Amino acid sequence: MRKMRMNQAVATALADEMRDNPDVVMFGEDIAVAEGPFKTSAGLLKEFGSSRVRDTPISEMGFLGAAVGAASTGLRPVVEIMFIEFIGVALDQLVTEAAKFHYLSRGTVSVPLTVRGSIGAGLGFGCQHSQTLESWMYSTPGVKLAVASGAHNAYGLLRAAIRDDNPVVFLEPRALYAKREPVQRGEEGIIPLGQAATVREGSDVTVVALGAMVPTALQAVEATSWSAEVIDLQTLVPYDKGALLESVAKTGRLVTVEENPLTGGWGGEITAFVAGELFADLEAPPVRITCPDIHVPYGKELEQRYLPGPDYVSAQIGSLLDTGTRPPHWWESQEVMA
Amino acid sequence: MSGANASLDRRLHLKSSRPARYEAMFEIRAFEDRVQAMFFEGLVHGTTHTCQGQEAVSVGIAAAARPTDKVTCTYRGHGHALALGMPPLTVLAEIMGRRIGSVGGLGGSMHLCDMSVGLLPTFAIVGAGIPVAAGAAVTAQVKGTDGAAIAIFGDGAANIGAFHEGLNLAAIWKLPAVFICENNQYGEYSAIHLTTPVENIADRAASYGMPGEVVDGQDVDTVEAAVAGALARARAGEGPSLLEMKTYRYAGHSRADTAPYRPEGEFDRWYERDPINTYRRRLIDDGDLTEEEAGRIEARVTARIAEAEAEASAADQATVEDMFTNIHAP
């Protein structure tokens, strides 16, 4: 398996799908001539031409809407939302149009649309370019949602997203674009939507993470006195209920690690589901490790403070295992805020 | 007879037959009058947006377009759906929430769809269909067919961002699209001059480097000719056009609106140029229709609407099981 950066894995997945299927087209700002601000479409214009790889005006509602129309009539478009916040001006087309067309056509129209967006904090882009925003989309029936946590599943999940006959939001943590890891290419590298990956086996606690929090969680549970099972959710809608239940039934403890504000984050849904199913098996309250309910701050130190880091995640899990009670969030502590 | 065949059969004769255009317009009027009454009588719940007065726009577009062209239109869509070919039963049953409706009774008045005649799910969000039509035109362009896409939207949509973004994108990509603004003088409850600083929305085409044309939306043959011209241009690879159909909405915005804001005499002035009455007179004057033939058409349509109502009323409502279907494509 060749090692690739995550942005190369994205470009490779796009190229492989475009080679396989002439209906796959791409729209986005600066994706063709400039090959994407994060180089996620390197080489695509040259290989596939300007009919299939289209630079757009700065006009998300226009080109996302056009992608909905193209997807409804026979193409399989992939749209790039440069920073996921930019979907705010186009959200209608995703959640009110694309999500409902299959239903509102009695199944005669499908919308095989992939909406890629870069997400996340850590690179100093400020609070309007650093959110993850899964919570804006995960409660819309009709839309699927997957999040990459590295080059390997960026390739595999993106190819599955493009092949899916539904609108799929595919989120790519910007902080991981430059990270290299081995990537399984080809059909065998495709990762079906709806499957979680157990990226580390363990027996004391189940740690569920998504996107950039997967490498954070893995780092957090290394070299500890306890044994953590780490699950990369990979797909948030629909999420892998079976994998969660199987793991928590074994460990008796659930921790979610989320790069999003506490309120409305996906961990609340996961926690409610698992606790509802396995209440009697739980040996401790489920714990959510999240960002505070504030905007992403700009300065490097504050931004790292905002994000759950490996040391913090490790300390929270350790405290849960020691005390059997929910440790306070860091911002709930008097000393920190003083 | 399958729904798809029924829609196509109803559609095709509009191209050349003027009496067929008359019948289609008369059908829309009769249908809308009955729908409005049914809502007032409490036979249907929810809301509806009827299009009496605008029939020539719907029928003119349907006469010019091919069933393989793709159309996006608004929640004021019963007339377009009927003109494009959907049978009154399918549309009325949908409005009444019946399983035999075009969306299985799960959509309602604002949500019609029939891909056998190119009608994408109709849009209940103002302007949303404009960029979607541009995208349907991208499909034709990428696949190299001579298909085209038509976006039908109201004057209110000319002030929402989707209008600007959709037309701009269509222009720079030279898409085979025709943007048709049905200017019925009111955006919801507000007169056009209160919301729009230009007299003609068609003038906005200049911003996108595309032709813009004001069309008499009360004359079905004029509408057909204008749309046919724009479609020919689109199919020839010359890019999109903006057509503004000047027309008038006889009813209020929706079921609850009796339009008390309408200035005195305005309705009467427009009604003098009623698209159905004037076309009837013209066809008789031109010898394309006799008084007796017109009477037979009207009786036939009236019976068809009554039959549709009887059949839809007797049909099953959508079920609990139905509402869990088609959330995701398999």
Short mmCIF file of C-alpha atoms in Angstrom, two decimals, chain A residues 101-107, chain B residues 86 90 94 98-108 111-114 121 318 326:
data_model
loop_
_atom_site.label_atom_id
_atom_site.label_comp_id
_atom_site.label_asym_id
_atom_site.label_seq_id
_atom_site.Cartn_x
_atom_site.Cartn_y
_atom_site.Cartn_z
CA PHE A 101 -36.42 14.88 -3.89
CA HIS A 102 -36.53 11.10 -3.65
CA TYR A 103 -39.50 11.34 -1.31
CA LEU A 104 -41.19 14.10 -3.28
CA SER A 105 -40.92 12.13 -6.52
CA ARG A 106 -42.29 8.89 -5.11
CA GLY A 107 -38.86 7.39 -5.63
CA MET B 86 -50.20 15.29 -15.78
CA THR B 90 -53.11 12.51 -10.48
CA GLU B 94 -52.07 14.44 -4.64
CA ARG B 98 -54.43 10.05 -1.81
CA ARG B 99 -52.13 7.15 -2.63
CA ILE B 100 -52.88 7.52 -6.36
CA GLY B 101 -51.56 11.09 -6.30
CA SER B 102 -48.37 11.90 -8.18
CA VAL B 103 -46.29 11.71 -5.01
CA GLY B 104 -48.46 9.08 -3.37
CA GLY B 105 -50.35 11.69 -1.38
CA LEU B 106 -47.29 12.53 0.72
CA GLY B 107 -46.50 15.86 -0.92
CA GLY B 108 -49.70 17.82 -1.24
CA HIS B 111 -45.31 19.07 -4.36
CA LEU B 112 -46.06 17.58 -7.74
CA CYS B 113 -43.71 15.57 -9.92
CA ASP B 114 -43.83 13.62 -13.17
CA PRO B 121 -40.37 17.86 -7.93
CA ALA B 318 -51.73 7.63 2.07
CA ASN B 326 -38.52 6.82 -0.19
#
